[in-house]
Amino acid sequence: DTEVTQTPKHLVMGMTNKKSLKCEQHMGHRAMYWYKQKAKKPPELMFVYSYEKLSINESVPSRFSPECPNSSLLNLHLHALQPEDSALYLCASSQQPGLNEKLFFGSGTQLSVL
Amino acid sequence: AQSVTQLDSHVSVSEGTPVLLRCNYSSSYSPSLFWYVQHPNKGLQLLLKYTSAATLVKGINGFEAEFKKSETSFHLTKPSAHMSDAAEYFCVVSDQRVTGGGNKLTFGTGTQLKVEL
């Protein structure tokens, strides 16, 4: 299994809603990542988990809350989002958290905030 | 600090002709360099990576890239384009050491490749 699976594929939410994005991999990878990608733009790093511990937070607003319950799962909890948070949210994983590591990306969750 | 410049936002080629996507990088260290491809509404897929071994790197689907330190370039090429190559291509650099671990990639702004019949 060489896949990173993200659910849901699409999500529409209001600004007062609470929702969660889920990401799962069964490749035994020990680093997992959240990226945000606006249309026609490159992905922007949000968070990195290394051995289930948060190692990078790129000054992301607190309305985004990551969680890594175990080495296979990564969640992104969403609360009180703004319309400008609408984007494709990509999860990725790598075998180790090193500089040369290949990242495996999921297909993303397309989020629309109304 | 690391940065990546993709010189062309759009490239259009005819099927069967060569592809050249240009990338220049800036890095304080010896970088790792990657090319990723993204098809519409999909995640990113690694095409190839350079990690200070051979300067000519071969990737999947017939793509290759050459690392030229003197020119700080890492251009992506393919001898003959196929319709299925139409996608967004990102040049990526990684040289930042992060306390606690984690791979901090810097993406270029992307090149949209169009392949015409």
Short mmCIF file of C-alpha atoms in Angstrom, two decimals:
data_model
loop_
_atom_site.label_atom_id
_atom_site.label_comp_id
_atom_site.label_asym_id
_atom_site.label_seq_id
_atom_site.Cartn_x
_atom_site.Cartn_y
_atom_site.Cartn_z
CA ASP A 1 0.00 0.00 0.00
CA THR A 2 1.70 3.18 -1.21
CA GLU A 3 -1.23 5.52 -0.79
CA VAL A 4 -2.06 8.46 1.36
CA THR A 5 -5.84 8.55 1.76
CA GLN A 6 -7.68 11.76 2.55
CA THR A 7 -11.32 12.14 3.51
CA PRO A 8 -13.57 13.76 2.64
CA LYS A 9 -12.67 14.67 -0.94
CA HIS A 10 -14.92 17.71 -0.84
CA LEU A 11 -16.24 19.73 2.09
CA VAL A 12 -18.51 22.75 2.26
CA MET A 13 -18.86 24.42 5.64
CA GLY A 14 -20.20 27.58 7.17
CA MET A 15 -18.10 29.95 9.21
CA THR A 16 -19.59 28.69 12.48
CA ASN A 17 -19.16 25.00 11.76
CA LYS A 18 -16.66 22.58 13.24
CA LYS A 19 -15.32 19.92 10.90
CA SER A 20 -12.31 17.66 10.60
CA LEU A 21 -10.14 16.52 7.73
CA LYS A 22 -8.64 13.07 7.96
CA CYS A 23 -5.50 11.57 6.50
CA GLU A 24 -4.27 7.99 6.70
CA GLN A 25 -1.21 6.10 5.52
CA HIS A 26 -0.12 2.51 6.11
CA MET A 27 3.41 2.72 4.75
CA GLY A 28 5.03 2.97 8.16
CA HIS A 29 6.03 6.57 7.53
CA ARG A 30 7.09 8.57 10.57
CA ALA A 31 6.61 12.10 9.23
CA MET A 32 3.27 13.56 8.16
CA TYR A 33 2.44 16.97 6.74
CA TRP A 34 -0.45 19.33 6.07
CA TYR A 35 -0.25 21.69 3.11
CA LYS A 36 -2.70 24.33 1.90
CA GLN A 37 -2.97 25.05 -1.82
CA LYS A 38 -4.93 27.93 -3.29
CA ALA A 39 -5.99 27.77 -6.93
CA LYS A 40 -3.13 28.26 -9.39
CA LYS A 41 -0.61 28.52 -6.53
CA PRO A 42 2.02 26.15 -5.09
CA PRO A 43 1.32 24.26 -1.88
CA GLU A 44 2.16 26.06 1.35
CA LEU A 45 3.34 24.13 4.37
CA MET A 46 1.11 24.34 7.45
CA PHE A 47 2.24 21.65 9.89
CA VAL A 48 4.76 18.83 10.17
CA TYR A 49 4.56 15.91 12.55
CA SER A 50 7.70 13.93 13.22
CA TYR A 51 7.28 10.68 15.17
CA GLU A 52 3.79 11.83 16.18
CA LYS A 53 5.08 15.09 17.64
CA LEU A 54 4.41 18.49 16.12
CA SER A 55 7.75 19.75 14.82
CA ILE A 56 6.73 22.60 12.51
CA ASN A 57 3.85 25.06 12.77
CA GLU A 58 4.15 27.68 10.06
CA SER A 59 2.35 30.37 12.08
CA VAL A 60 -1.01 28.91 11.17
CA PRO A 61 -4.08 30.57 12.77
CA SER A 62 -5.51 28.71 15.75
CA ARG A 63 -8.75 28.02 13.89
CA PHE A 64 -6.72 25.18 12.34
CA SER A 65 -5.80 22.54 14.90
CA PRO A 66 -3.75 19.50 13.88
CA GLU A 67 -3.77 16.18 15.66
CA CYS A 68 -1.72 13.02 15.19
CA PRO A 69 -3.43 10.23 17.19
CA ASN A 70 -0.97 7.59 16.01
CA SER A 71 1.71 7.03 13.40
CA SER A 72 -0.84 6.24 10.67
CA LEU A 73 -3.36 9.01 11.19
CA LEU A 74 -3.33 12.76 10.87
CA ASN A 75 -6.30 15.02 11.45
CA LEU A 76 -6.91 18.69 10.85
CA HIS A 77 -9.67 20.16 13.00
CA LEU A 78 -11.39 23.22 11.59
CA HIS A 79 -13.38 25.78 13.57
CA ALA A 80 -14.67 29.25 12.77
CA LEU A 81 -13.02 29.37 9.37
CA GLN A 82 -13.11 32.33 7.03
CA PRO A 83 -14.02 32.33 3.33
CA GLU A 84 -10.36 32.98 2.48
CA ASP A 85 -9.55 29.58 4.00
CA SER A 86 -11.21 27.94 1.02
CA ALA A 87 -8.50 25.87 -0.66
CA LEU A 88 -7.26 22.38 -1.43
CA TYR A 89 -5.79 20.83 1.71
CA LEU A 90 -3.14 18.25 1.01
CA CYS A 91 -1.77 15.66 3.37
CA ALA A 92 1.61 14.06 2.77
CA SER A 93 3.90 11.59 4.45
CA SER A 94 7.55 10.58 4.25
CA GLN A 95 9.41 7.57 5.57
CA GLN A 96 11.60 9.71 7.78
CA PRO A 97 11.60 13.42 8.56
CA GLY A 98 14.86 14.03 6.67
CA LEU A 99 15.83 16.56 4.03
CA ASN A 100 16.13 14.09 1.18
CA GLU A 101 12.94 12.24 1.79
CA LYS A 102 10.35 11.72 -0.90
CA LEU A 103 6.91 12.96 0.06
CA PHE A 104 3.83 10.94 -0.82
CA PHE A 105 0.78 13.16 -1.26
CA GLY A 106 -2.88 12.40 -0.94
CA SER A 107 -5.39 13.71 -3.48
CA GLY A 108 -6.53 16.40 -1.10
CA THR A 109 -9.72 17.76 0.40
CA GLN A 110 -11.29 20.62 -1.56
CA LEU A 111 -12.68 22.92 1.13
CA SER A 112 -15.21 25.67 0.53
CA VAL A 113 -16.09 28.03 3.38
CA LEU A 114 -19.32 29.96 2.90
CA ALA B 1 17.43 30.82 3.02
CA GLN B 2 16.26 28.71 0.13
CA SER B 3 14.18 29.74 -2.86
CA VAL B 4 13.13 28.42 -6.23
CA THR B 5 12.33 30.28 -9.44
CA GLN B 6 10.44 28.63 -12.25
CA LEU B 7 11.08 30.80 -15.23
CA ASP B 8 7.96 29.97 -17.23
CA SER B 9 4.44 29.94 -15.85
CA HIS B 10 3.10 28.28 -19.02
CA VAL B 11 4.78 26.07 -21.61
CA SER B 12 3.02 24.73 -24.69
CA VAL B 13 4.46 21.96 -26.88
CA SER B 14 3.22 19.67 -29.60
CA GLU B 15 2.88 15.97 -28.92
CA GLY B 16 6.10 14.16 -29.81
CA THR B 17 8.34 17.22 -29.41
CA PRO B 18 10.82 17.82 -26.56
CA VAL B 19 9.83 19.36 -23.25
CA LEU B 20 11.98 21.81 -21.27
CA LEU B 21 10.78 23.23 -17.96
CA ARG B 22 13.24 25.62 -16.36
CA CYS B 23 14.10 25.95 -12.69
CA ASN B 24 16.72 27.98 -10.84
CA TYR B 25 17.34 27.69 -7.14
CA SER B 26 19.03 29.54 -4.34
CA SER B 27 20.35 27.68 -1.33
CA SER B 28 22.71 28.30 1.57
CA TYR B 29 23.61 24.62 1.82
CA SER B 30 23.92 21.66 -0.49
CA PRO B 31 20.29 21.31 -1.46
CA SER B 32 18.07 18.43 -2.31
CA LEU B 33 16.03 19.22 -5.39
CA PHE B 34 12.81 17.65 -6.59
CA TRP B 35 10.33 17.86 -9.42
CA TYR B 36 6.71 17.09 -8.59
CA VAL B 37 3.78 16.87 -11.02
CA GLN B 38 0.16 17.66 -10.23
CA HIS B 39 -2.68 16.63 -12.51
CA PRO B 40 -5.97 18.54 -12.19
CA ASN B 41 -7.72 18.04 -8.84
CA LYS B 42 -5.06 15.58 -7.75
CA GLY B 43 -2.26 15.46 -5.22
CA LEU B 44 1.37 15.78 -6.16
CA GLN B 45 3.51 12.94 -7.47
CA LEU B 46 7.30 12.86 -7.33
CA LEU B 47 8.93 12.74 -10.78
CA LEU B 48 12.55 12.70 -9.64
CA LYS B 49 14.96 13.96 -7.00
CA TYR B 50 18.57 15.07 -6.78
CA THR B 51 20.52 14.42 -3.59
CA SER B 52 24.20 15.09 -4.49
CA ALA B 53 24.84 11.80 -6.26
CA ALA B 54 24.78 11.81 -10.08
CA THR B 55 24.08 15.24 -11.56
CA LEU B 56 21.85 13.76 -14.27
CA VAL B 57 18.78 12.34 -12.62
CA LYS B 58 16.33 10.05 -14.35
CA GLY B 59 12.74 9.97 -13.20
CA ILE B 60 9.46 8.36 -14.04
CA ASN B 61 7.59 8.62 -17.34
CA GLY B 62 10.75 9.43 -19.33
CA PHE B 63 11.57 12.67 -17.51
CA GLU B 64 15.06 13.63 -16.45
CA ALA B 65 16.77 16.65 -14.93
CA GLU B 66 20.34 17.88 -14.75
CA PHE B 67 21.78 19.59 -11.69
CA LYS B 68 24.18 22.37 -12.68
CA LYS B 69 25.75 23.94 -9.63
CA SER B 70 27.58 26.64 -11.61
CA GLU B 71 24.28 27.81 -13.08
CA THR B 72 22.17 27.01 -9.97
CA SER B 73 19.75 25.28 -12.29
CA PHE B 74 17.75 22.07 -12.26
CA HIS B 75 15.83 22.03 -15.55
CA LEU B 76 13.38 19.23 -16.33
CA THR B 77 13.39 17.64 -19.79
CA LYS B 78 11.66 14.92 -21.74
CA PRO B 79 12.59 13.93 -25.30
CA SER B 80 9.04 13.44 -26.55
CA ALA B 81 5.89 14.88 -25.00
CA HIS B 82 2.73 12.84 -24.60
CA MET B 83 -0.79 14.14 -24.13
CA SER B 84 -0.84 12.62 -20.64
CA ASP B 85 2.06 14.89 -19.62
CA ALA B 86 -0.25 17.91 -19.55
CA ALA B 87 -0.21 19.01 -15.90
CA GLU B 88 1.30 21.48 -13.43
CA TYR B 89 4.96 20.92 -12.61
CA PHE B 90 6.64 22.17 -9.44
CA CYS B 91 10.35 22.49 -8.82
CA VAL B 92 11.10 22.08 -5.13
CA VAL B 93 14.17 22.65 -2.94
CA SER B 94 14.89 21.30 0.50
CA ASP B 95 17.86 22.45 2.50
CA GLN B 96 16.44 23.73 5.75
CA ARG B 97 17.39 21.89 8.83
CA VAL B 98 14.55 21.89 11.28
CA THR B 99 14.94 21.28 14.99
CA GLY B 100 12.81 18.29 15.92
CA GLY B 101 12.76 16.92 12.41
CA GLY B 102 10.63 17.49 9.39
CA ASN B 103 11.23 18.16 5.76
CA LYS B 104 10.66 21.82 4.94
CA LEU B 105 10.18 22.08 1.21
CA THR B 106 10.10 25.31 -0.75
CA PHE B 107 7.99 25.11 -3.88
CA GLY B 108 8.39 27.11 -7.05
CA THR B 109 5.32 28.85 -8.43
CA GLY B 110 4.73 26.07 -10.94
CA THR B 111 4.75 25.65 -14.72
CA GLN B 112 1.59 24.65 -16.53
CA LEU B 113 2.49 22.30 -19.36
CA LYS B 114 0.07 22.12 -22.28
CA VAL B 115 0.49 19.42 -24.91
CA GLU B 116 -1.22 19.92 -28.25
CA LEU B 117 -1.92 17.46 -31.03
#
